[in-house]
Coordinates of C-alpha atoms (C1' of nucleotides) in Angstrom, one line a residue:
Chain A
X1 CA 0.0 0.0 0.0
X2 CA 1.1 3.3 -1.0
X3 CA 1.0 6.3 1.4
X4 CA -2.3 7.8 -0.4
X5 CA -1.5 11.4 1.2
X6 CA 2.0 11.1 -1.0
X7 CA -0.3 10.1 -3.7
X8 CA -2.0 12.7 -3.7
X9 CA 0.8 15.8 -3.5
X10 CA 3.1 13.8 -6.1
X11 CA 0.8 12.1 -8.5
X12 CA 3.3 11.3 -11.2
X13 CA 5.4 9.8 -9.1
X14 CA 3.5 7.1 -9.3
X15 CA 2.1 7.4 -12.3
X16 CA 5.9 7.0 -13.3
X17 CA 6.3 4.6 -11.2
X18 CA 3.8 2.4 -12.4
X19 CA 4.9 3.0 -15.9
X20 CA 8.7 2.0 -14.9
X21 CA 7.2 -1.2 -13.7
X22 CA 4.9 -1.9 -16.8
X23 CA 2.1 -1.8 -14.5
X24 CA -1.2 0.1 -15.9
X25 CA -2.6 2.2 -13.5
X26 CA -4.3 5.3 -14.4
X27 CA -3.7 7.4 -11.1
X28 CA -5.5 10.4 -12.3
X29 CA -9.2 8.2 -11.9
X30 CA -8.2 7.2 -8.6
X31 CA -7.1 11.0 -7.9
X32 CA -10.8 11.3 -8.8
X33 CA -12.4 8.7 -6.8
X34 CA -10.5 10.0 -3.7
X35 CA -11.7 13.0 -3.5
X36 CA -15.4 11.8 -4.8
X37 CA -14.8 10.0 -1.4
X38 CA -13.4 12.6 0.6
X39 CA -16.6 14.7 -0.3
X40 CA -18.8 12.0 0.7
X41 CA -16.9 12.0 4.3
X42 CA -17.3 15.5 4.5
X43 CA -20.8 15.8 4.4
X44 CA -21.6 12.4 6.1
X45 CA -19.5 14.2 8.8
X46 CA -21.4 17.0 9.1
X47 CA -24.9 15.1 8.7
X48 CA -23.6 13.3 11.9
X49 CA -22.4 16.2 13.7
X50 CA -25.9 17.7 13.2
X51 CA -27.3 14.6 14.5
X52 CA -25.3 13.9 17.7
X53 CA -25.7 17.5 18.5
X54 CA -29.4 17.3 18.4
X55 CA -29.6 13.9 20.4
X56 CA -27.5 15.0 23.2
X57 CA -30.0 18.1 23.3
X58 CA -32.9 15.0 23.5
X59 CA -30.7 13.6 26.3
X60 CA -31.0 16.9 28.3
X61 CA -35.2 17.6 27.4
X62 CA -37.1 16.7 31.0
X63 CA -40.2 17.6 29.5
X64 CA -42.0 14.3 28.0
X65 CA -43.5 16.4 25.4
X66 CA -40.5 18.5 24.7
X67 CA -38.6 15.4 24.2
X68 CA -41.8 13.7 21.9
X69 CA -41.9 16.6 19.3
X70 CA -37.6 17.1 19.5
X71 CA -37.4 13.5 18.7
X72 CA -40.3 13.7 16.0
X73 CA -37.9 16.1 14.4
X74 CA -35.5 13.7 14.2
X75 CA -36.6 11.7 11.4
X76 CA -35.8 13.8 8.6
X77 CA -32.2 13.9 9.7
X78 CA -31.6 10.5 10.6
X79 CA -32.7 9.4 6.7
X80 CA -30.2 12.1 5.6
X81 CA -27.3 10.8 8.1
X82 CA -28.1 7.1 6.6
X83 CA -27.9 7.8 2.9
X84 CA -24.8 10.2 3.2
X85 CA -23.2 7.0 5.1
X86 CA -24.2 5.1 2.4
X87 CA -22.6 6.8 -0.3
X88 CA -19.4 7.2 1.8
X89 CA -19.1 3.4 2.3
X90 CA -19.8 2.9 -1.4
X91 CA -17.3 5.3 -2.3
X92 CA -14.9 3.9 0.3
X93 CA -15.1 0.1 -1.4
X94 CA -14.6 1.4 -4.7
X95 CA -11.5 3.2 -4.2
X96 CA -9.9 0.5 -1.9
X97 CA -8.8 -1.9 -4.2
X98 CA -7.7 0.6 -6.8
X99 CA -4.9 1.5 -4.3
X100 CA -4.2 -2.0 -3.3
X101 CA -2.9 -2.0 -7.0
X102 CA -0.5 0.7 -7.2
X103 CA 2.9 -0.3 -7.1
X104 CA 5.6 1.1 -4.9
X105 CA 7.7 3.2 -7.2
X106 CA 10.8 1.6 -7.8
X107 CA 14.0 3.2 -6.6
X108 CA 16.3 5.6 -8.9
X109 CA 19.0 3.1 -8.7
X110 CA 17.0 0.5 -10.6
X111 CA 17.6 0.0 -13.9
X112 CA 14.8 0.9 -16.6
X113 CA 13.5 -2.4 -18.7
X114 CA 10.9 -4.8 -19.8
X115 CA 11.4 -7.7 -18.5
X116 CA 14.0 -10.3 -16.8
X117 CA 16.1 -9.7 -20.1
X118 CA 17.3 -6.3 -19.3
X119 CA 18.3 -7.3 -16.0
X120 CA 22.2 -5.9 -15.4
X121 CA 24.4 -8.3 -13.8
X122 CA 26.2 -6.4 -11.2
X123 CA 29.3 -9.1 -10.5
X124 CA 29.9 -12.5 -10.4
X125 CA 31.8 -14.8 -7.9
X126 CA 33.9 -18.3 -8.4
X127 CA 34.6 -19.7 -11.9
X128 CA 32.4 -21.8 -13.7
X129 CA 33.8 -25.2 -13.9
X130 CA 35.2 -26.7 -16.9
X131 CA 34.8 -30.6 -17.5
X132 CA 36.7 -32.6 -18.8
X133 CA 34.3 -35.0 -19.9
X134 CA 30.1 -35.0 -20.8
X135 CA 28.5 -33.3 -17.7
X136 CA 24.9 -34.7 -16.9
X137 CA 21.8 -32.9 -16.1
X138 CA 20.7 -33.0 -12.6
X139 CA 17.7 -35.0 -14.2
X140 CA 20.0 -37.9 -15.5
X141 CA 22.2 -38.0 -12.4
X142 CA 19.3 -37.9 -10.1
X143 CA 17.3 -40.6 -11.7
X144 CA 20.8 -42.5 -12.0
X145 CA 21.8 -42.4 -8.3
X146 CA 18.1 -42.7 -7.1
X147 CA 18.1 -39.5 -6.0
X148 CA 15.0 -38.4 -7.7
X149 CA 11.7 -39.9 -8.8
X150 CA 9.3 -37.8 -11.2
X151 CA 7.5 -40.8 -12.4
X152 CA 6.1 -41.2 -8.8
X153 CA 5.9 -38.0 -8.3
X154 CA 3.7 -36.7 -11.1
X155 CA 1.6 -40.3 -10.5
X156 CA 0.4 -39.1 -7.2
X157 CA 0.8 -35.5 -7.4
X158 CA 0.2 -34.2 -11.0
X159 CA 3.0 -32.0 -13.2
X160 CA 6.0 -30.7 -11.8
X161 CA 5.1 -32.9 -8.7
X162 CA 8.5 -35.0 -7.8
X163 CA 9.6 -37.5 -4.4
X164 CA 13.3 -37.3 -3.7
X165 CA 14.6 -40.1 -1.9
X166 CA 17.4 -41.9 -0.3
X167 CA 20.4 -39.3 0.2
X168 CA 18.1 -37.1 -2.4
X169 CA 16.3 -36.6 0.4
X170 CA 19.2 -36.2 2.9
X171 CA 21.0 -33.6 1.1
X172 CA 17.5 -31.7 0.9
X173 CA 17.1 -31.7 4.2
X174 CA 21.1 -30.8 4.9
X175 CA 21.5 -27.7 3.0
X176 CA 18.0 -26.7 4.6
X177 CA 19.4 -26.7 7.8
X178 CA 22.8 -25.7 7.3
X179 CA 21.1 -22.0 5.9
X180 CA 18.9 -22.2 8.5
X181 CA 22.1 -22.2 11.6
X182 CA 24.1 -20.0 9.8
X183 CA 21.2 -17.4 10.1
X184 CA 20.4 -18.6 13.7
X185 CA 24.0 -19.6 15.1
X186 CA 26.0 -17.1 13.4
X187 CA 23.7 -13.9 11.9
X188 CA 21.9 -13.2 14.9
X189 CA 18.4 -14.5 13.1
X190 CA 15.4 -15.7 15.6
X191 CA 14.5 -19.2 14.0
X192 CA 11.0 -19.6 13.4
X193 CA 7.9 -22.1 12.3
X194 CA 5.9 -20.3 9.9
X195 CA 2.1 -21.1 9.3
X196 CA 1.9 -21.4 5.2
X197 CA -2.0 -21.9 5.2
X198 CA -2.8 -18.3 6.2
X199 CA -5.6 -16.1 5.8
X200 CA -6.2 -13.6 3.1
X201 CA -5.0 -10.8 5.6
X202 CA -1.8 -12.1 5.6
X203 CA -1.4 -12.5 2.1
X204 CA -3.0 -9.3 1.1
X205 CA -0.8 -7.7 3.9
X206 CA 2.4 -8.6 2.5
X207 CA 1.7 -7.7 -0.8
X208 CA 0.9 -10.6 -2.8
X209 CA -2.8 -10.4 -3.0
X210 CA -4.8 -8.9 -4.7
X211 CA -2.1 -9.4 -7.5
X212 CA -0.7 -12.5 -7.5
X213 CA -3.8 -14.8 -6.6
X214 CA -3.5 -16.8 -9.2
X215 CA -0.4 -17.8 -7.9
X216 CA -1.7 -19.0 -4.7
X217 CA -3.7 -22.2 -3.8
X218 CA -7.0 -21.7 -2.3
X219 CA -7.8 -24.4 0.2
X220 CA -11.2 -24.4 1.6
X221 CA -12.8 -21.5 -0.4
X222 CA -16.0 -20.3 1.7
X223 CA -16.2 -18.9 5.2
X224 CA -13.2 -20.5 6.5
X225 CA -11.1 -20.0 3.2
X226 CA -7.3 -20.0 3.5
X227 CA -4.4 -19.5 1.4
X228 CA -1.1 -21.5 0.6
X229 CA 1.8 -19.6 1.5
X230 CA 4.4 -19.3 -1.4
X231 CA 7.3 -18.5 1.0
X232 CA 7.9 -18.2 4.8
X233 CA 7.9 -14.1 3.9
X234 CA 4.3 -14.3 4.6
X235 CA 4.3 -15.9 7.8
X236 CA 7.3 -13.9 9.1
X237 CA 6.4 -10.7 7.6
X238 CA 2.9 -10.6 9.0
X239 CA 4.0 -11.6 12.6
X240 CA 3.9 -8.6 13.8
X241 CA 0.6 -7.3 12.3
X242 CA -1.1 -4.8 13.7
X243 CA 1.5 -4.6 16.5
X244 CA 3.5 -1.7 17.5
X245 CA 6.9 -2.3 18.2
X246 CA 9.0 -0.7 20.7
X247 CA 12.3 1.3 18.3
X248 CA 15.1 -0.2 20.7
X249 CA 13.7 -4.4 19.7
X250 CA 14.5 -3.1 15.7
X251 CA 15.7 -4.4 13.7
X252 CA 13.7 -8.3 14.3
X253 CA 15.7 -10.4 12.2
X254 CA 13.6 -13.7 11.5
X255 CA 14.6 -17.1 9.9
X256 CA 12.4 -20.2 8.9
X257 CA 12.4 -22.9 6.9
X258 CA 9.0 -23.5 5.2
X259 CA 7.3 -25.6 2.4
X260 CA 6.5 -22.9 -0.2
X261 CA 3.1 -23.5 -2.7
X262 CA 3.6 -21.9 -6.1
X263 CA 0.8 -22.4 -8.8
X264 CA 2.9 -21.6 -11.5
X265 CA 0.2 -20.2 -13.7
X266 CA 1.2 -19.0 -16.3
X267 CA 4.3 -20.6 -16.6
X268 CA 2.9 -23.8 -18.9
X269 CA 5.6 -25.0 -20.9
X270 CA 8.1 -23.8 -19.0
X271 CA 11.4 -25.1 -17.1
X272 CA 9.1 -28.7 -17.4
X273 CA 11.8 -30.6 -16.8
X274 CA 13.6 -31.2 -13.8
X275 CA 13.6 -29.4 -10.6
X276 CA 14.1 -26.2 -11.7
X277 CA 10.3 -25.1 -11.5
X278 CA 8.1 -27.0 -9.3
X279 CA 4.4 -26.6 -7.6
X280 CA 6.0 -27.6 -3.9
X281 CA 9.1 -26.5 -2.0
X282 CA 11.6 -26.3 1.0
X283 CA 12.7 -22.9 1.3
X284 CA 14.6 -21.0 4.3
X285 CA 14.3 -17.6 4.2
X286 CA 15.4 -14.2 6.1
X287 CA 13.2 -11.7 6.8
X288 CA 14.4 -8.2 8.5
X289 CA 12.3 -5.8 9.9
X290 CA 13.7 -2.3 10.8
X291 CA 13.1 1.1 11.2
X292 CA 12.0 4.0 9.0
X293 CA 14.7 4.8 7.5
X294 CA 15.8 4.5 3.6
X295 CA 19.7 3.9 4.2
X296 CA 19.0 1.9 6.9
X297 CA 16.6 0.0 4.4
X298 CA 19.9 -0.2 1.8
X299 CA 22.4 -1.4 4.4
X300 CA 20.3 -4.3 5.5
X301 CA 19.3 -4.9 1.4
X302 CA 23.0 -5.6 0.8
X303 CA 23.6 -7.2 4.5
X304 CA 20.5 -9.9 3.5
X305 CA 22.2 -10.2 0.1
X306 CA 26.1 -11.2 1.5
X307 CA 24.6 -13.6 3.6
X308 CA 22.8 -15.4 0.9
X309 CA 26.2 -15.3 -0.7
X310 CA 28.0 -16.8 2.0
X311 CA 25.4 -19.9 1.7
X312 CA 26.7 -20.4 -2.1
X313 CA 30.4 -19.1 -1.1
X314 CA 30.6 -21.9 1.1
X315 CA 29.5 -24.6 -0.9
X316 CA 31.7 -23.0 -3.3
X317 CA 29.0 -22.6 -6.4
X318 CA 29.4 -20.1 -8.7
X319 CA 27.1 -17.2 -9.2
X320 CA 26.4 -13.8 -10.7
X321 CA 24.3 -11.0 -8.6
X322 CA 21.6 -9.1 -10.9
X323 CA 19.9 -6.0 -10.3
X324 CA 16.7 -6.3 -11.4
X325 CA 15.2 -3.8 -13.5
X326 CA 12.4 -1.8 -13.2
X327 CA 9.7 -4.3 -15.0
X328 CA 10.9 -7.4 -13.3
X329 CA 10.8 -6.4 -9.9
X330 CA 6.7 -6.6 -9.0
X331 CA 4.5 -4.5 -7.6
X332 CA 5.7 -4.6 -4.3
X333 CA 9.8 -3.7 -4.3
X334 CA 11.1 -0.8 -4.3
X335 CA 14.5 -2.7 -5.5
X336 CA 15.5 -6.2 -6.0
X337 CA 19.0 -8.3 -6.1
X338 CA 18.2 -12.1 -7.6
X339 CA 21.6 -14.3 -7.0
X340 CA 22.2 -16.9 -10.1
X341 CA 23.9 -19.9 -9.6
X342 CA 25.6 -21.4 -12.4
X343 CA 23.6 -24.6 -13.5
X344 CA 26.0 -26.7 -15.8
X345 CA 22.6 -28.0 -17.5
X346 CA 21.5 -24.9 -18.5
X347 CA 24.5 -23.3 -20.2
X348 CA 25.7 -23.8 -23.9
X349 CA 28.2 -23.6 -25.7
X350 CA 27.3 -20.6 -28.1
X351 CA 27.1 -18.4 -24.9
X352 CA 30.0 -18.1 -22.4
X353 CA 27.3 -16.5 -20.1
X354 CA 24.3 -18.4 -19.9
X355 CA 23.8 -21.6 -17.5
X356 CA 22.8 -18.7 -14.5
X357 CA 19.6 -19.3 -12.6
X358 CA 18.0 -17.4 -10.0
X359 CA 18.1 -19.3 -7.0
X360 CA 17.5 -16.4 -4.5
X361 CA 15.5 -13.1 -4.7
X362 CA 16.5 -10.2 -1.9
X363 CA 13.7 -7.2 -2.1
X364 CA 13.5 -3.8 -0.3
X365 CA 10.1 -2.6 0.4
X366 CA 10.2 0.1 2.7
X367 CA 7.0 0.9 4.0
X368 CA 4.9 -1.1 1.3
X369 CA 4.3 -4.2 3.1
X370 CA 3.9 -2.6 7.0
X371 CA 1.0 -0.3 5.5
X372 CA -0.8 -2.7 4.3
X373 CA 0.3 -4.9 7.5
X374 CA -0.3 -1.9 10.0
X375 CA 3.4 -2.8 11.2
X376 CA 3.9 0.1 13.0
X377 CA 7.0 1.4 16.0
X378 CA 7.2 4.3 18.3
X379 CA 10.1 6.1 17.7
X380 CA 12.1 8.3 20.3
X381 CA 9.9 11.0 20.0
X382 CA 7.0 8.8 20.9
X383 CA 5.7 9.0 16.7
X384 CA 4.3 6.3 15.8
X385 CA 5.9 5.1 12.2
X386 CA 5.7 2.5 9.7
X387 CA 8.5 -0.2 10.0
X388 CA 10.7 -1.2 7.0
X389 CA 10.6 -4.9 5.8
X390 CA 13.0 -7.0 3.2
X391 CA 13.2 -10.9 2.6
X392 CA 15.4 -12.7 1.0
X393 CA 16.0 -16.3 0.2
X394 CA 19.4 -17.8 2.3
X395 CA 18.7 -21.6 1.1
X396 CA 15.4 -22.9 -1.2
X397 CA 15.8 -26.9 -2.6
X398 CA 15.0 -28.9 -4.6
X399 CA 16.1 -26.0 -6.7
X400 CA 19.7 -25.3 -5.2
X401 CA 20.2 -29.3 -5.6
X402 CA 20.7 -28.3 -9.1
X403 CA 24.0 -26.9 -9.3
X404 CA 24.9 -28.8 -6.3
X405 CA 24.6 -32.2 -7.7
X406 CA 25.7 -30.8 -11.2
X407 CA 29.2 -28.6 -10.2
X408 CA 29.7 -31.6 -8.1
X409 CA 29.5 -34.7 -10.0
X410 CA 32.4 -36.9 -11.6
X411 CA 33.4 -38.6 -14.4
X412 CA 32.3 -41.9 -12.8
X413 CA 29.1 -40.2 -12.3
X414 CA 29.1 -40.1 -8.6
X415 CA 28.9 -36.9 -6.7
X416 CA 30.8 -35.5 -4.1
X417 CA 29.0 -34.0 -1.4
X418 CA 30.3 -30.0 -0.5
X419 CA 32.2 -30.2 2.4
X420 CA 30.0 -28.1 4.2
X421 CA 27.4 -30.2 4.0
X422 CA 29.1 -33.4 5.5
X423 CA 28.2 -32.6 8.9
X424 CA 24.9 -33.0 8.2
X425 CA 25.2 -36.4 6.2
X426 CA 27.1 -38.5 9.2
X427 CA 30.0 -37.8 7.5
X428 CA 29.2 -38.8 4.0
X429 CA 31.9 -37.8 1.1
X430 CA 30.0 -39.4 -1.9
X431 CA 26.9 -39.9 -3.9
X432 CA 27.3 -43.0 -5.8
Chain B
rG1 C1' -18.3 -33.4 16.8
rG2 C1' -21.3 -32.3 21.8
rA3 C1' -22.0 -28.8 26.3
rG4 C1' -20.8 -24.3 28.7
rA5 C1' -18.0 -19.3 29.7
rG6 C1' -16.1 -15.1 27.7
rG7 C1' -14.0 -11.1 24.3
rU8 C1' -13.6 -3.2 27.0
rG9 C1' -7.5 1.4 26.5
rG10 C1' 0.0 -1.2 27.4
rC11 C1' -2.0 -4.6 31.6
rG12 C1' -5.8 -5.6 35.3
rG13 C1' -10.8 -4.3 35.8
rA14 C1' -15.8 -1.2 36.1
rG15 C1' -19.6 0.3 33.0
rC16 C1' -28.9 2.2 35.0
rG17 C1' -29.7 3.0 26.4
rG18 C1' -28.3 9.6 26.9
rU19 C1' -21.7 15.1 27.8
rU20 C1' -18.5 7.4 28.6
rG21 C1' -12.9 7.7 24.6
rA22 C1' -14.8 5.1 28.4
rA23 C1' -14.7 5.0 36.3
rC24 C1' -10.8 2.8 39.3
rG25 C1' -6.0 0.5 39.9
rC26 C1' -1.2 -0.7 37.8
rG27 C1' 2.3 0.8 34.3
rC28 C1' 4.5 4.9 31.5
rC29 C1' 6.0 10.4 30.9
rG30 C1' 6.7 15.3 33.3
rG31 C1' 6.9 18.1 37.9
rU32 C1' 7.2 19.0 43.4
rU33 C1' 10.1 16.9 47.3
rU34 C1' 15.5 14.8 48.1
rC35 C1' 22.6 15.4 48.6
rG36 C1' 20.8 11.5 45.2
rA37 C1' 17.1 7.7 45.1
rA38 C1' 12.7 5.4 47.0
rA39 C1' 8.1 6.8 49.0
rA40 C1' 4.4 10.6 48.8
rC41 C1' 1.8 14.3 46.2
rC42 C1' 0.4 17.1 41.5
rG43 C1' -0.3 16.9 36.3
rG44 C1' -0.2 14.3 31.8
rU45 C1' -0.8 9.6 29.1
rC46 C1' -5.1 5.7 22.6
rU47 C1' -5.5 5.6 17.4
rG48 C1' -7.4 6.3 12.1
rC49 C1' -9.5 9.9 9.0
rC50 C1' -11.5 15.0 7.7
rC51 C1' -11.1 20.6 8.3
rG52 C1' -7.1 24.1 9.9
rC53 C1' -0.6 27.7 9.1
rA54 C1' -1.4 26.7 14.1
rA55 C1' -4.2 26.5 18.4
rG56 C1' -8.0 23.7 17.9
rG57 C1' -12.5 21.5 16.0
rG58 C1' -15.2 17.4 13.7
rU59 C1' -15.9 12.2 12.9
rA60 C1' -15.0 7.0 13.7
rG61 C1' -13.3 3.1 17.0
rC62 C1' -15.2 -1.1 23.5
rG63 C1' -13.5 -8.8 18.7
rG64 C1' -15.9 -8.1 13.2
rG65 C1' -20.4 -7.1 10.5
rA66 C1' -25.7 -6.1 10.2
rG67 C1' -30.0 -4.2 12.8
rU68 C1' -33.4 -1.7 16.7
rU69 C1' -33.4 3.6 18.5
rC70 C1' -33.6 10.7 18.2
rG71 C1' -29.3 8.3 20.7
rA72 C1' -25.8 1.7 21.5
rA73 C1' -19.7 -0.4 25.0
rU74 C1' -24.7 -1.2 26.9
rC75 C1' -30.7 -4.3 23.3
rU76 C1' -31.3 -8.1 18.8
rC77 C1' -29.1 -11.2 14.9
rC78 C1' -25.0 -13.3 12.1
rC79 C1' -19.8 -14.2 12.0
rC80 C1' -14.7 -14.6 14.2
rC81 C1' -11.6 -15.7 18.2
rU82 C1' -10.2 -17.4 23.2
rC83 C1' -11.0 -20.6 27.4
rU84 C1' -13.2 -25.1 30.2
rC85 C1' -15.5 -30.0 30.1
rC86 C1' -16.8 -34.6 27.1
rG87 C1' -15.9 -37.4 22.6
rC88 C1' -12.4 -38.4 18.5
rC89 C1' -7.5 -38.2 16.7
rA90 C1' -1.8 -37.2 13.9

RNA sequence: GGAGAGGUGGCGGAGCGGUUGAACGCGCCGGUUUCGAAAACCGGUCUGCCCGCAAGGGUAGCGGGAGUUCGAAUCUCCCCCUCUCCGCCA
């Protein structure tokens, strides 16, 4: 949610804004309807003010037939008090979701483009590996090794449905928990349990509904209906809803590991194969809440982005960082940095570059989601102010198994297991 | 699933249908007092929106929504949530 008093003083800000985003949005209407509202307030207020006025005077009348003929005067007044209330609360349900739809503005910094395409790599770390013989796909060295079984998977669960199994299974669960105590045991991160069934006040609240519905599964439509969360953001974000936070507890720095629920509309025909894009998975992810304040925002942007790094740094996979540009970003960022791991499977040979893929997304919203959350803290002049929120990924699998099984496999195709991760496999050196 | 109880300000806890945004207590902030502190005493202490340069004024809010009424925290209906007991169960 956008602050609708800056809305209205800087109008083409957003309308920019929106524009930068490939969003359509025609701010001027809503300009329109706001103050078609505002007019309605006004004189419902006044209506009422008439009205309270006169029965407090009712209140005060001793005389029974005083009171009879002042409250016989009433009736004209109360019909006018009930229709002005009327039109207010139309008014009020038109404009609401029109401004659940505008966009946050992205930030200066952010590229202008389309789409994903004109996305500007902003470094890269580690060197992606040369083989000396045929590399597999993760597919081939899953299905191989017994890692991996779509067949199963897309029996009992439909497309992009998969089981992992055996040490499949293991290493899911090891780099899970491996992001999940580096944020815990070594960042400073409370580790949470997220709900992912939620209701739509959580999901509208952190910015994903109205907009991205579609994207969502909706269990138990009706009275009762809930939501499947596509990320922990949700469930950590909206924690705090409606709470006001005392400054000196900022920032809250939250972890959790969570399935994540991803229609994938859309998106038919797309990454089909493999683990790449799929309807159900594990995902840790770091959430930071902090004050209002824009370079405190940045600093915690790029903080949330070097620890994501340090996952892939030590289980030494290469990986580019790309600044997303302005019409890949979504409604609700005001920036975003997606990390790209090199994914052997993916590349070819025509372009030294390719073979990246996004396996973690850090955003900046600023005030965006704790509007719409009513996320609020008292600051040291007792103000009440709307808390800052980012999120980023710090570990999600299946996906990250991809260049993990591929930068790590061997000519005898068996896979070495990262070092890191050994720990958390008894030990375990090899796949295969 | 069955049977009850309840949801009021940061917390506790009142509230005959009519100056009740809400007594009282605690907490918190400021002041007096003190060498300093405690105690005591005095004062202050919710939020959204609208109008206003401001001071201030208006309006809304007692789980949510609808209704009765000139007027609702107080009455009626629906919904949500919490708690207790019984049953069932990962």
């Amino acid at each position: 949610m956008i602050d609708l008093k800056d809305l209205r003083d800087n109008p083409e800000k957003y309308q920019r804004g929106a524009a930068l985003k490939r969003v359509t949005v025609d701010i001027a209407a809503i300009l329109k309807a706001d103050e078609q509202r505002l007019a309605a307030q006004r004189e419902f207020e006044r209506l009422r003010f008439e009205q309270n006025k006169a029965s407090t005077e009712i209140g005060r009348l001793k005389e029974p037939a005083e009171k009879k003929a002042a409250i016989a005067r009433m009736g004209e007044l109360k019909q006018q008090v009930k229709e002005a209330e009327e039109r207010m609360k139309t008014a009020e349900a038109q404009i609401e979701p029109l401004l659940l739809q505008i966009p946050q503005p992205p930030d200066a910094d952010v590229p202008e483009g389309k789409d994903a395409s004109q996305n500007v790599v902003l470094y890269r770390w580690g060197e992606p590996r040369k083989f000396n013989f045929t590399p597999k796909s993760h597919v081939d060295l899953g299905l191989a090794l017994g890692l991996i079984d779509f067949e199963r998977g897309v029996k009992i669960a439909g497309s992009r449905s998969f089981y992992l199994r055996s040490l499949g299974a293991e290493l899911h669960q090891a780099v899970l928990r491996m992001a999940f105590d580096m944020m815990t045991r070594e960042k400073g991160f409370t580790g949470m349990t997220v709900p992912v069934l939620v209701r739509e006040e959580a999901m509208r609240g952190t910015g994903f509904f109205p907009g991205g519905r579609d994207q969502a599964y909706d269990v138990d439509p009706g009275p009762d209906e809930r939501f499947l969360t596509g990320t922990a953001e949700v469930g950590l974000t909206a924690y705090h809803m409606d709470e006001v936070l005392e400054e000196s507890t900022l920032p809250r720095k939250y972890v959790a590991v969570s399935t994540c629920f991803r229609r994938e509309a859309g998106t038919y025909g797309k990454d089909t194969a493999g683990l790449y894009r799929v309807h159900q998975f594990d995902k840790c992810e770091q959430v930071v809440i902090c004050r209002n304040d824009i370079e405190e925002s940045k600093t915690w942007h790029r903080e949330m982005l070097s620890y994501a790094e340090e996952m892939l740094k030590r289980l030494n996979l290469p990986y580019r960082v790309v600044q997303c540009c302005t019409g890949d970003i979504g409604i609700k960022n005001a920036s975003q940095i997606d990390i790209e791991s090199w994914m052997p499977s993916r590349a070819n040979d025509k372009d030294p570059d390719s073979g990246y893929g996004e396996t973690h997304s850090a955003s900046r919203l600023y005030e965006f989601q704790s509007r719409r959350l009513n996320l609020r803290y008292k600051d040291a002049e007792g103000k009440l102010r709307f808390c800052h929120t980012l999120n980023n990924t710090v570990a999600a699998s299946p996906r990250i198994l991809i260049p993990i099984l591929e930068n790590y496999q061997n000519a005898d195709g068996t896979v070495t297991i990262p070092e890191v991760l050994r720990p958390y496999l008894n030990g375990r050196e090899k796949i295969g």
